[in-house]
mmCIF file of C-alpha atoms in Angstrom:
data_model
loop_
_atom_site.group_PDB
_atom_site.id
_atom_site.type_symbol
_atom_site.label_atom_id
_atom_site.label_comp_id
_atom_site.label_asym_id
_atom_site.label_seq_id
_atom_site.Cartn_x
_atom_site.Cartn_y
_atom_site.Cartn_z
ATOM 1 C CA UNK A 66 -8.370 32.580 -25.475
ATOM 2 C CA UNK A 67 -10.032 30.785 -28.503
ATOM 3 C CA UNK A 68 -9.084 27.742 -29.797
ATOM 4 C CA UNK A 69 -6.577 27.523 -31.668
ATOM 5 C CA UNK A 70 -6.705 25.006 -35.395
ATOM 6 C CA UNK A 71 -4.148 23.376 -37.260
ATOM 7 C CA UNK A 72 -4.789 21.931 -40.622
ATOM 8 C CA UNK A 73 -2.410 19.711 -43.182
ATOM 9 C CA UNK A 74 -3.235 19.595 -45.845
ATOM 10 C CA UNK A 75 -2.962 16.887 -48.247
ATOM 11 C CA UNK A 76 0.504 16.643 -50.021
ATOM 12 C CA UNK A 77 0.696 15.590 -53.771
ATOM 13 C CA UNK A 78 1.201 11.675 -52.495
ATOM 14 C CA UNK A 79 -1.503 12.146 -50.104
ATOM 15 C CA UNK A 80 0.133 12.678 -47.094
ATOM 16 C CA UNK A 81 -1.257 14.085 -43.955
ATOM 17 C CA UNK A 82 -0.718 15.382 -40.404
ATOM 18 C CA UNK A 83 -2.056 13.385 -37.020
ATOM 19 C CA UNK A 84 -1.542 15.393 -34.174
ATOM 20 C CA UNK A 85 -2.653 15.096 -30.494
ATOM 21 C CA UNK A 86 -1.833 15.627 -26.967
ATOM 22 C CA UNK A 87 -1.458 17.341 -23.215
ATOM 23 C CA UNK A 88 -3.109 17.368 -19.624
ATOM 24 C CA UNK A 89 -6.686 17.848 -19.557
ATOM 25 C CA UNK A 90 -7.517 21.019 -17.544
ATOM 26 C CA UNK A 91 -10.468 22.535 -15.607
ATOM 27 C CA UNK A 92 -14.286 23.286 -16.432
ATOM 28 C CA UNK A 93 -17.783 21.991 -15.724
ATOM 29 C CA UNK A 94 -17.879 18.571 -14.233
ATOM 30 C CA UNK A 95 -20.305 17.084 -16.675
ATOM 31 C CA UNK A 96 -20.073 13.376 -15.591
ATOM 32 C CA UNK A 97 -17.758 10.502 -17.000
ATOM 33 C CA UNK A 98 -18.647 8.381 -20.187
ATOM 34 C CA UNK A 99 -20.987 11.102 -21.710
ATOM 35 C CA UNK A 100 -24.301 8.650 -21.581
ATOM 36 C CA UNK A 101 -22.582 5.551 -23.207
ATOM 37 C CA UNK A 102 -21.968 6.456 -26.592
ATOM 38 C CA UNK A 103 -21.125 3.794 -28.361
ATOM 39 C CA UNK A 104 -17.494 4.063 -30.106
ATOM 40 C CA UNK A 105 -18.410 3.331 -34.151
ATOM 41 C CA UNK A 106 -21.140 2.820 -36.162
ATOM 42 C CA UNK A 107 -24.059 4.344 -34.534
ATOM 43 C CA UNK A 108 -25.699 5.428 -37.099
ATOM 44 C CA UNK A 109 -25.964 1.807 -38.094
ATOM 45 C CA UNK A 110 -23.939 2.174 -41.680
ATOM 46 C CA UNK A 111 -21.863 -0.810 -42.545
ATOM 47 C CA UNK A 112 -18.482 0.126 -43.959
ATOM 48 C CA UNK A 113 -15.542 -1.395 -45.939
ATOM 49 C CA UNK A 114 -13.075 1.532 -44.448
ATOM 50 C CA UNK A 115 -13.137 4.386 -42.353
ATOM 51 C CA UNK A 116 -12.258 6.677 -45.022
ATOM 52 C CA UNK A 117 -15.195 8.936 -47.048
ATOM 53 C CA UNK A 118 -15.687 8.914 -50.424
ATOM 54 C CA UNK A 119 -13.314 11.559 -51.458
ATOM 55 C CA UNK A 120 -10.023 8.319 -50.193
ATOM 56 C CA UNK A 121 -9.494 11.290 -47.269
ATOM 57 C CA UNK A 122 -8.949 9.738 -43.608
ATOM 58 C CA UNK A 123 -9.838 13.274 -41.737
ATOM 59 C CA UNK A 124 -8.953 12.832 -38.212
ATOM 60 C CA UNK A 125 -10.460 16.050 -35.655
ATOM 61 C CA UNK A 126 -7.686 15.551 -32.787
ATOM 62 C CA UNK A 127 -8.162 17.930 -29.914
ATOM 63 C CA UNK A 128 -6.920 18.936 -26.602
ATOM 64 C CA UNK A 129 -7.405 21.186 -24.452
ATOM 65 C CA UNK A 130 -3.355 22.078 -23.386
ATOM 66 C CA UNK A 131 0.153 22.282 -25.368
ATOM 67 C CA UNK A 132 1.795 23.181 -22.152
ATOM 68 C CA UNK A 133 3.241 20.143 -20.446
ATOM 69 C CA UNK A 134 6.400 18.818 -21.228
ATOM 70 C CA UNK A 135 4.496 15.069 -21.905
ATOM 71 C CA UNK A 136 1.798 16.810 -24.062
ATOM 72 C CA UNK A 137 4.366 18.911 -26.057
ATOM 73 C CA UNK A 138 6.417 15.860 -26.768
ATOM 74 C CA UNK A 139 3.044 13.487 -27.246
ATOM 75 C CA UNK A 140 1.621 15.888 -29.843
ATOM 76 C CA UNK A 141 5.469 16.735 -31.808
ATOM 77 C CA UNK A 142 5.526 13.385 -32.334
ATOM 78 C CA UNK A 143 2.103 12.864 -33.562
ATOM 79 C CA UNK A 144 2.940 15.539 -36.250
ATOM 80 C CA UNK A 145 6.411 13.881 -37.244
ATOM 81 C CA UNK A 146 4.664 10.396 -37.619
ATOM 82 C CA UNK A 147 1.295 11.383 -38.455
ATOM 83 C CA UNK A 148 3.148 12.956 -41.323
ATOM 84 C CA UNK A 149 4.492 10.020 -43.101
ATOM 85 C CA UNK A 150 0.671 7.641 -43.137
ATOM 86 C CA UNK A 151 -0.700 7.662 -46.067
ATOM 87 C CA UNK A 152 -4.109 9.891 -46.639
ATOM 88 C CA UNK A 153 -4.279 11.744 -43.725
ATOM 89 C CA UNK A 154 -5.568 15.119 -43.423
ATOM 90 C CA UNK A 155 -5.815 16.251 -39.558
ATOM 91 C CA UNK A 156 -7.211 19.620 -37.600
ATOM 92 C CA UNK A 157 -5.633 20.001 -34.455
ATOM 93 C CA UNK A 158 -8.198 21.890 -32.023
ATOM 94 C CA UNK A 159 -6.731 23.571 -28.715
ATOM 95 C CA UNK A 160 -7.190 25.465 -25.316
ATOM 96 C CA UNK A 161 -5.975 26.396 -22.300
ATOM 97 C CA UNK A 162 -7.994 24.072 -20.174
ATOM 98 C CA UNK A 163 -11.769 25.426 -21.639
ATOM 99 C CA UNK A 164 -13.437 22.225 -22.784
ATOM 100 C CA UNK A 165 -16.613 24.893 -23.928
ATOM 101 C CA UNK A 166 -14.146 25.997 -27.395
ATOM 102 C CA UNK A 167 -12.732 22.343 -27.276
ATOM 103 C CA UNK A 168 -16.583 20.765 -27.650
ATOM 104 C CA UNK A 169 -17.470 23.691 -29.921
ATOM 105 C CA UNK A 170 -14.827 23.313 -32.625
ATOM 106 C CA UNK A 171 -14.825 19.797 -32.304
ATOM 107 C CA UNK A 172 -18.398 19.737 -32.993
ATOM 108 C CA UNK A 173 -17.523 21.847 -36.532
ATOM 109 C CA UNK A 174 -15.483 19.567 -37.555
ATOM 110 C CA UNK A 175 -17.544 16.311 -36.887
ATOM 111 C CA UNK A 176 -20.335 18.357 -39.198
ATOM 112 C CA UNK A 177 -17.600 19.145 -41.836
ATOM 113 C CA UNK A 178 -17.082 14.853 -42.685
ATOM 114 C CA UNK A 179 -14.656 13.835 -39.653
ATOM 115 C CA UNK A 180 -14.321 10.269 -40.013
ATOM 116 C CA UNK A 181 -12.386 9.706 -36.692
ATOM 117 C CA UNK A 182 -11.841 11.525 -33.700
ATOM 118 C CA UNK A 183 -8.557 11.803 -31.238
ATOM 119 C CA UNK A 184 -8.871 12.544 -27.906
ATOM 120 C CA UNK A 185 -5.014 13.524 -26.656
ATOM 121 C CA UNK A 186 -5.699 13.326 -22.651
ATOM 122 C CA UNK A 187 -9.131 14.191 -22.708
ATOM 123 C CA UNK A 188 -10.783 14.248 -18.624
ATOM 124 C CA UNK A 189 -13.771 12.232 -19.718
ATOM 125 C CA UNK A 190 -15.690 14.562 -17.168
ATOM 126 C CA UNK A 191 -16.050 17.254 -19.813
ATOM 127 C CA UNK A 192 -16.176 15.655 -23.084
ATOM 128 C CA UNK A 193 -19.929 14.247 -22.895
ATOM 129 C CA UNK A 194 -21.262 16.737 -25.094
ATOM 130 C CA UNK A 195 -18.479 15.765 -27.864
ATOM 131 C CA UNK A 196 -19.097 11.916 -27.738
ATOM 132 C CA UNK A 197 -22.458 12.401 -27.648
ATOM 133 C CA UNK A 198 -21.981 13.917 -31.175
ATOM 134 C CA UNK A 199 -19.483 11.619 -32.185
ATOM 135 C CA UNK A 200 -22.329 8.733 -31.457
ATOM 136 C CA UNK A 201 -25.039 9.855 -33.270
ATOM 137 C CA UNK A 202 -22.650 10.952 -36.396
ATOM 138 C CA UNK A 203 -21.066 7.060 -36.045
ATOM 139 C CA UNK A 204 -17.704 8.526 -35.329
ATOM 140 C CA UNK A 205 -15.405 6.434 -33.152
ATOM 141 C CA UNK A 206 -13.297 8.411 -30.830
ATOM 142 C CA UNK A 207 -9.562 7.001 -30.289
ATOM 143 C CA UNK A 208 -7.806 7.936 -26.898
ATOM 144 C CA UNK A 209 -4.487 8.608 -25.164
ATOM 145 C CA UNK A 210 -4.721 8.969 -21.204
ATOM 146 C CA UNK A 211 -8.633 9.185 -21.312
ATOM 147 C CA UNK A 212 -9.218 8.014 -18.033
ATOM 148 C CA UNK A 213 -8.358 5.426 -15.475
ATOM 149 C CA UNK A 214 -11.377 2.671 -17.023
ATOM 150 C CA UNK A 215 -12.940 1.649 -19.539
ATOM 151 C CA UNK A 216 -15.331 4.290 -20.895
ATOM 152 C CA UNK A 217 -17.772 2.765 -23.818
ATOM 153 C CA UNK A 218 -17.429 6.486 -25.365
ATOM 154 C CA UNK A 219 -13.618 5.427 -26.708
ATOM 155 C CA UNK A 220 -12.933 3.190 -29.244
ATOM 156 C CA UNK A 221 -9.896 2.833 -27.589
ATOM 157 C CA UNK A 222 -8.072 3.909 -24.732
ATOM 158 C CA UNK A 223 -4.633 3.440 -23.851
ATOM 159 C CA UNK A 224 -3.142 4.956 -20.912
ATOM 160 C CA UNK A 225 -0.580 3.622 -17.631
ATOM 161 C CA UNK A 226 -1.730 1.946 -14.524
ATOM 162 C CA UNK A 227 -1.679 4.436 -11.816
ATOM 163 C CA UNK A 228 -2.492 1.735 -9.304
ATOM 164 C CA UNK A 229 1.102 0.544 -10.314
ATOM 165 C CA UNK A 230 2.590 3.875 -10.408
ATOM 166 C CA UNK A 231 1.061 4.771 -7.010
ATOM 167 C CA UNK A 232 2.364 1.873 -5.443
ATOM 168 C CA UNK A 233 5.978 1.585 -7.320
ATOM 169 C CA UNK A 234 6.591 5.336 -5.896
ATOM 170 C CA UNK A 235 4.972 4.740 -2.454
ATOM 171 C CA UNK A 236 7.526 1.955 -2.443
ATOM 172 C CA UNK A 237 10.258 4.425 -3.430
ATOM 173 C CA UNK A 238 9.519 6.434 -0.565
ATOM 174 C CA UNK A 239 9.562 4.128 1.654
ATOM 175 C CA UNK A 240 13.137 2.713 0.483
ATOM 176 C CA UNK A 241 14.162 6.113 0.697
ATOM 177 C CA UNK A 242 13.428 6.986 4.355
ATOM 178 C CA UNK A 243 14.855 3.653 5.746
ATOM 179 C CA UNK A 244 12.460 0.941 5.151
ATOM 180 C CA UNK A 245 9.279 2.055 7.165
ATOM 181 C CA UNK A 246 6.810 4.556 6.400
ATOM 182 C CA UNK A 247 5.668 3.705 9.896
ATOM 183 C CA UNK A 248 5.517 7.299 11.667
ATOM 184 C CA UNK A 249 6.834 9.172 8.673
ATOM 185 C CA UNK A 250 5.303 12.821 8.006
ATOM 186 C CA UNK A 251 4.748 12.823 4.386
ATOM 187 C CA UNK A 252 3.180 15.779 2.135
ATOM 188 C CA UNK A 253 1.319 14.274 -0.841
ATOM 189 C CA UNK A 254 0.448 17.009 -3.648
ATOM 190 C CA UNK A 255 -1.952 16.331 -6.199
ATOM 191 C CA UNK A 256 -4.270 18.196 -8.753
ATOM 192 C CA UNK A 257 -7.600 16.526 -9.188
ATOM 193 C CA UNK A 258 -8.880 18.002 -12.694
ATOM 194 C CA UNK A 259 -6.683 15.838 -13.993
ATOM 195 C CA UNK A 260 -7.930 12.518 -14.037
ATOM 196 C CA UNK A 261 -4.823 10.603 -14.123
ATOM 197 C CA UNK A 262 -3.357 12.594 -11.238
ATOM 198 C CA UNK A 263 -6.244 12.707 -8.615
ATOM 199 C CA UNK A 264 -6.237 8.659 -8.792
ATOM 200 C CA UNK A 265 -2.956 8.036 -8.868
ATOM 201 C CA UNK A 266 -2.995 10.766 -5.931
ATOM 202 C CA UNK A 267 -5.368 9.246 -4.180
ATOM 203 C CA UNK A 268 -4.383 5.810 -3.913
ATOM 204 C CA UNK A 269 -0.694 6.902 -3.211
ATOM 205 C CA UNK A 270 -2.906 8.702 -0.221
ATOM 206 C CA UNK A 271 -4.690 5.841 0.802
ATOM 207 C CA UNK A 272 -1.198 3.328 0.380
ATOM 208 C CA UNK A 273 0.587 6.279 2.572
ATOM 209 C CA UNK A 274 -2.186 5.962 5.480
ATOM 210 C CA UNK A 275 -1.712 2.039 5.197
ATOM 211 C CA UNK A 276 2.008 1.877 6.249
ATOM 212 C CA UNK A 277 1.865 4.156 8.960
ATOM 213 C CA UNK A 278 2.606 7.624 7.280
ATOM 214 C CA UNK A 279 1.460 10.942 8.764
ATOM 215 C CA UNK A 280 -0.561 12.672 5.912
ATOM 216 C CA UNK A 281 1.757 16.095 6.819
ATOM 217 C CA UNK A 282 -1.074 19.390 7.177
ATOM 218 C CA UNK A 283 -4.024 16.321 7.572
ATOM 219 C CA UNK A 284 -4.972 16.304 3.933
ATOM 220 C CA UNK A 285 -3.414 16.580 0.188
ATOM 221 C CA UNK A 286 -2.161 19.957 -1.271
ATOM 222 C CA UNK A 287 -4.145 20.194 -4.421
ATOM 223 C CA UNK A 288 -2.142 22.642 -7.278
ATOM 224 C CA UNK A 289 -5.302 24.485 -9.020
ATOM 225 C CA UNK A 290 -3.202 24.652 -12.542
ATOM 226 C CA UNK A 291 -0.245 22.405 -13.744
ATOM 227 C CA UNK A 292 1.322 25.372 -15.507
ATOM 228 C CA UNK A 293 1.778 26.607 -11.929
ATOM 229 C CA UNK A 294 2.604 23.717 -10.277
ATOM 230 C CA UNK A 295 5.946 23.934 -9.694
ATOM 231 C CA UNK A 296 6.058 27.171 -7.478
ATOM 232 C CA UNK A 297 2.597 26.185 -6.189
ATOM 233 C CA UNK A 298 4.349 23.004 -4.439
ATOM 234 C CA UNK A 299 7.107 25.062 -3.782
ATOM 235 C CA UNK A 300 5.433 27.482 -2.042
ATOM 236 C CA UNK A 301 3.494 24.041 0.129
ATOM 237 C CA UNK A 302 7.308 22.623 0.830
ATOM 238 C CA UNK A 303 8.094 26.098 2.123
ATOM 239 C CA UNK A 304 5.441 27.006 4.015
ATOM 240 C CA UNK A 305 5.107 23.652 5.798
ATOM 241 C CA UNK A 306 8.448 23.568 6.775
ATOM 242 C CA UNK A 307 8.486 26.928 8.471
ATOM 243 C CA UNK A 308 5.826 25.732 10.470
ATOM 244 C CA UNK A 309 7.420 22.328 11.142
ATOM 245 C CA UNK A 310 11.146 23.309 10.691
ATOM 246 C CA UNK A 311 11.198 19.350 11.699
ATOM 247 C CA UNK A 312 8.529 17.850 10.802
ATOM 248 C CA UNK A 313 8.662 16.236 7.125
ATOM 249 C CA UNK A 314 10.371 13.079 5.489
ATOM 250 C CA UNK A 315 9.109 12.767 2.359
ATOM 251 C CA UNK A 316 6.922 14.676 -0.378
ATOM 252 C CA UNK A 317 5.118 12.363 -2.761
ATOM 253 C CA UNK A 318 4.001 14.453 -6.130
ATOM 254 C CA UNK A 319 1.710 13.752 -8.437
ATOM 255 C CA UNK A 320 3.965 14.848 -11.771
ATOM 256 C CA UNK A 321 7.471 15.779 -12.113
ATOM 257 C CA UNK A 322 7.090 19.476 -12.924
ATOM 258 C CA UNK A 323 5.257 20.190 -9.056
ATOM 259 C CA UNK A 324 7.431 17.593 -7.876
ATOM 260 C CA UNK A 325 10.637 19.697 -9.147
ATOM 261 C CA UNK A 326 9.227 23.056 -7.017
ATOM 262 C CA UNK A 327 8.989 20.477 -3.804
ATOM 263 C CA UNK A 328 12.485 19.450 -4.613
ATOM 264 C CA UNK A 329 13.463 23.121 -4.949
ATOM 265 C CA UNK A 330 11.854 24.049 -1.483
ATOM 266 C CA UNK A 331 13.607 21.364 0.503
ATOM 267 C CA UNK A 332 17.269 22.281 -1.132
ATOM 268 C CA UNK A 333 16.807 26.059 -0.360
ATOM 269 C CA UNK A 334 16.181 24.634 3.296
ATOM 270 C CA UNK A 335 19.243 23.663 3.543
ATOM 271 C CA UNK A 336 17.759 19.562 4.009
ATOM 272 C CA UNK A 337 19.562 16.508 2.826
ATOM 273 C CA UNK A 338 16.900 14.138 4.396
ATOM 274 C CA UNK A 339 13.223 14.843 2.827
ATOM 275 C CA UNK A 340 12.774 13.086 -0.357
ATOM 276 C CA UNK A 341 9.922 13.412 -3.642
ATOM 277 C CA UNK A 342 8.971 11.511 -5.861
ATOM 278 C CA UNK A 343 7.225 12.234 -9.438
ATOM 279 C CA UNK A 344 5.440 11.214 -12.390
ATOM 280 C CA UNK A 345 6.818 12.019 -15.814
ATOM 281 C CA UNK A 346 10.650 10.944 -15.894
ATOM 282 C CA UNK A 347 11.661 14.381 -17.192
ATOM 283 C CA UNK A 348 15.155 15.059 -18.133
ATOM 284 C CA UNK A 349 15.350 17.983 -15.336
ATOM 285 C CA UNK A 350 14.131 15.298 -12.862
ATOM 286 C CA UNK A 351 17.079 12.333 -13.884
ATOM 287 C CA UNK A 352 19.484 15.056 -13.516
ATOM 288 C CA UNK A 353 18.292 15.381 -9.983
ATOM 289 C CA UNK A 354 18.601 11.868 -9.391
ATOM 290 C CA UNK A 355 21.646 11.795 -10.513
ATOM 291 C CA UNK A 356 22.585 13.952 -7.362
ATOM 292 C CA UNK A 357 21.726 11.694 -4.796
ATOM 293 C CA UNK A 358 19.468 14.700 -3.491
ATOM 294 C CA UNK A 359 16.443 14.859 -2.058
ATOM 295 C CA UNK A 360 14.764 13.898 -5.643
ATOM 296 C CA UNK A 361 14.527 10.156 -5.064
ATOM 297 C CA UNK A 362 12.343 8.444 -7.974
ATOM 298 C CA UNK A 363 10.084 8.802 -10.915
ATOM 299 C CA UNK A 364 7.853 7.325 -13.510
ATOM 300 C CA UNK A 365 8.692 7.068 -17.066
ATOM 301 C CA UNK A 366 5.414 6.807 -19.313
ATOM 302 C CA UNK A 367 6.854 5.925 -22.672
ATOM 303 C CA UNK A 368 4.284 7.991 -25.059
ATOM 304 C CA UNK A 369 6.054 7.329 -28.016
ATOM 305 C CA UNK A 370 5.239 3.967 -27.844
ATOM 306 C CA UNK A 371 1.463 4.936 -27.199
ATOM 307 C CA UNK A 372 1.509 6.783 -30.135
ATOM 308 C CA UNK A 373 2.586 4.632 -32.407
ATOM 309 C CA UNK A 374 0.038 1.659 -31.114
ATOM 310 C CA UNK A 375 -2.792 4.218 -31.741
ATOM 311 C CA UNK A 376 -1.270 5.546 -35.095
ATOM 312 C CA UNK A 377 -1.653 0.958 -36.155
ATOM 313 C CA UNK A 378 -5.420 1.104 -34.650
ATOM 314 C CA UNK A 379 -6.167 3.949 -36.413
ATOM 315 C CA UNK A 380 -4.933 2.739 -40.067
ATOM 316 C CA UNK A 381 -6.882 -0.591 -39.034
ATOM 317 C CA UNK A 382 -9.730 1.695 -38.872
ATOM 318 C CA UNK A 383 -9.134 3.673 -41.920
ATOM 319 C CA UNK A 384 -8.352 0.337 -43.851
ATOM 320 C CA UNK A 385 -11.234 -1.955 -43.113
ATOM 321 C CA UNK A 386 -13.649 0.058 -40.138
ATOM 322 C CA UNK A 387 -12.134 -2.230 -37.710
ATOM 323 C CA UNK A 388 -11.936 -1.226 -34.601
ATOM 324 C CA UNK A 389 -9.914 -3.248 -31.769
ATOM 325 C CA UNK A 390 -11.940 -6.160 -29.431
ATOM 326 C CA UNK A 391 -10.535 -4.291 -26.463
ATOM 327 C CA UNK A 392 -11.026 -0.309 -25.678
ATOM 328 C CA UNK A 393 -9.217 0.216 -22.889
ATOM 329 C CA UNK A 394 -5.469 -0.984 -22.950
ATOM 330 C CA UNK A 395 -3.225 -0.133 -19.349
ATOM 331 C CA UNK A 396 0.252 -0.176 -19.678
ATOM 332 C CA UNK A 397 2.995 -0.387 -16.752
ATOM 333 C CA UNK A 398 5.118 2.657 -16.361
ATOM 334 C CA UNK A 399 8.907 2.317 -15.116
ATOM 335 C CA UNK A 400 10.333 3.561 -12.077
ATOM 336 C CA UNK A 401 13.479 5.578 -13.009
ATOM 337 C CA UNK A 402 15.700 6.283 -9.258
ATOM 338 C CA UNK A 403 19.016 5.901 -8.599
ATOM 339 C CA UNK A 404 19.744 2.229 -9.212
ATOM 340 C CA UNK A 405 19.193 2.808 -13.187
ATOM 341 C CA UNK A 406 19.091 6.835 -13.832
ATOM 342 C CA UNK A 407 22.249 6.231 -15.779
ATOM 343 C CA UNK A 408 21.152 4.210 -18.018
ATOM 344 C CA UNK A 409 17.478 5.556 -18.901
ATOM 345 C CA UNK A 410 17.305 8.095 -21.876
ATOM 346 C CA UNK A 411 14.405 10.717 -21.046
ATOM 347 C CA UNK A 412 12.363 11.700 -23.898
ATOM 348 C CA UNK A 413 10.629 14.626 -22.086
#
């Protein structure tokens, strides 16, 4: 599959499209932070605004999936308020998880005049090749979900804390099976090309071993694709559990979609005492919740909020060629579970 471009033009009043978005997939590991590439101005050109001489912001946003429900929503919304800045014209660059077409048409458009780049949940392990280029043409790159540090590649970076996340559905679990995780057989399911997940999956692993929990089959299930993930940790749930008919309390998941399949599993069991936790708040998962089942907690990553700081950093940019003191901002996420599913309102 090639990658896939979408271009707005600019309306009479000289309004544009910003678009970004979705989980980072799968290729060559090519090492994080792409060789320090510094975020603007490389090229050593002093500017009054980020724009080029024909008043055009152009914005090259890639990334390289559409299929999560956090992407889909994270990109929508891009378009519906990318749509009402002023001088914005954006390409939107795609692929299913092949960071080779991602760094090739992003490389296009920093030749044709991009004057900023958007990175919508890039895994900073593939891009080096594109901030190499967006260095030497003195392009900053602006982030969403680029990684779990500060990478000197970004402009910017805003993202959640998984260390909070890890260790506000950790706690959940433990709540959930009585107080103690002392003893507990827990599965914990992860999918480590995606940044975000294999920390957060990691140190839930680490804060599991710490109180006590049995890591259930000795080591984390890893899901090879999040568009599979949900029968993938179905087919884990199952499989363990004919095995160990009684040997699991809890399932911790690294999203909500997998997490939903392990949920799935442990109701077709016939079990009211083996509860999951997620990452994503989806509307699906509240409904869950909301049946005192074995879905027991999740996090709720407010993207539109994300987007709409970057959409004020980037018109800073395209004002006056500032670009913000700080490049990596971490946010806290919220746990959504049974004490407060009624009154949270899902986006995803």
């Amino acid at each position: 599959m090639h990658a896939h471009r979408i271009l707005k033009p600019l309306a009479a009043a000289g309004v544009g499209l910003f678009a970004v978005a979705a989980l980072a997939g799968c290729s060559v590991d090519t090492g994080q932070g792409g060789g320090g590439a510094a975020p603007a101005g490389a090229a050593g050109e002093t500017k009054e605004n980020g724009m080029g001489d024909d008043g055009v912001f152009k914005v090259a946003a890639f990334t390289a999936g559409y299929g999560t429900p956090g992407g889909k929503l994270t990109l929508d919304y891009f378009v519906e308020a990318g749509n009402k800045e002023d001088d914005w014209e954006v390409t939107l660059d795609t692929s299913e998880f092949n960071y080779d077409e991602i760094t090739t048409e992003i490389q296009n458009q920093i030749s044709n005049g991009a004057d900023a780049i958007l990175a919508g949940f890039p895994d900073p392990r593939q891009t080096a090749v594109i901030e190499r280029a967006a260095a030497d043409a003195g392009i900053p790159i602006f982030s969403i979900d680029g990684g779990v540090e500060a990478n000197d590649a970004y402009a910017v970076d805003v993202t959640f804390s998984q260390q909070q996340m890890a260790e506000a559905t950790v706690g959940a679990l433990e709540e959930a099976v009585g107080g103690s995780l002392e003893g507990k057989d827990v599965m914990v399911i992860g999918h480590d090309p995606h940044i975000g997940i294999m920390t957060r999956s990691n140190l839930a692993l680490d804060l599991l071993e710490e109180k006590g929990a049995n890591i259930a089959g000795g080591e984390m299930k890893q899901a090879l694709n999040p568009g599979t993930g949900r029968t993938e940790a179905l087919n884990f749930v199952q499989d363990y559990l004919q095995a160990n008919p009684d040997g699991l309390d809890a399932v911790w998941v690294g999203w909500d979609d997998a997490a939903l399949g392990a949920v799935k599993a442990i109701n077709e069991a016939g079990r009211d005492d083996i509860f999951v936790t997620g990452v994503d708040a989806l509307k699906e998962t509240t409904v869950e919740i909301k049946k005192n089942g074995p879905m027991y907690g999740s996090m709720a990553q407010d993207w539109i909020g994300v987007v709409d700081q970057v959409i004020d950093i980037m018109n800073d940019y395209r004002d006056s060629a500032t670009l913000p003191e700080e490049n990596f901002i971490e946010l806290p996420a919220e746990l959504i579970d049974r004490s407060n599913v009624d009154s949270f309102e899902p986006t995803l």
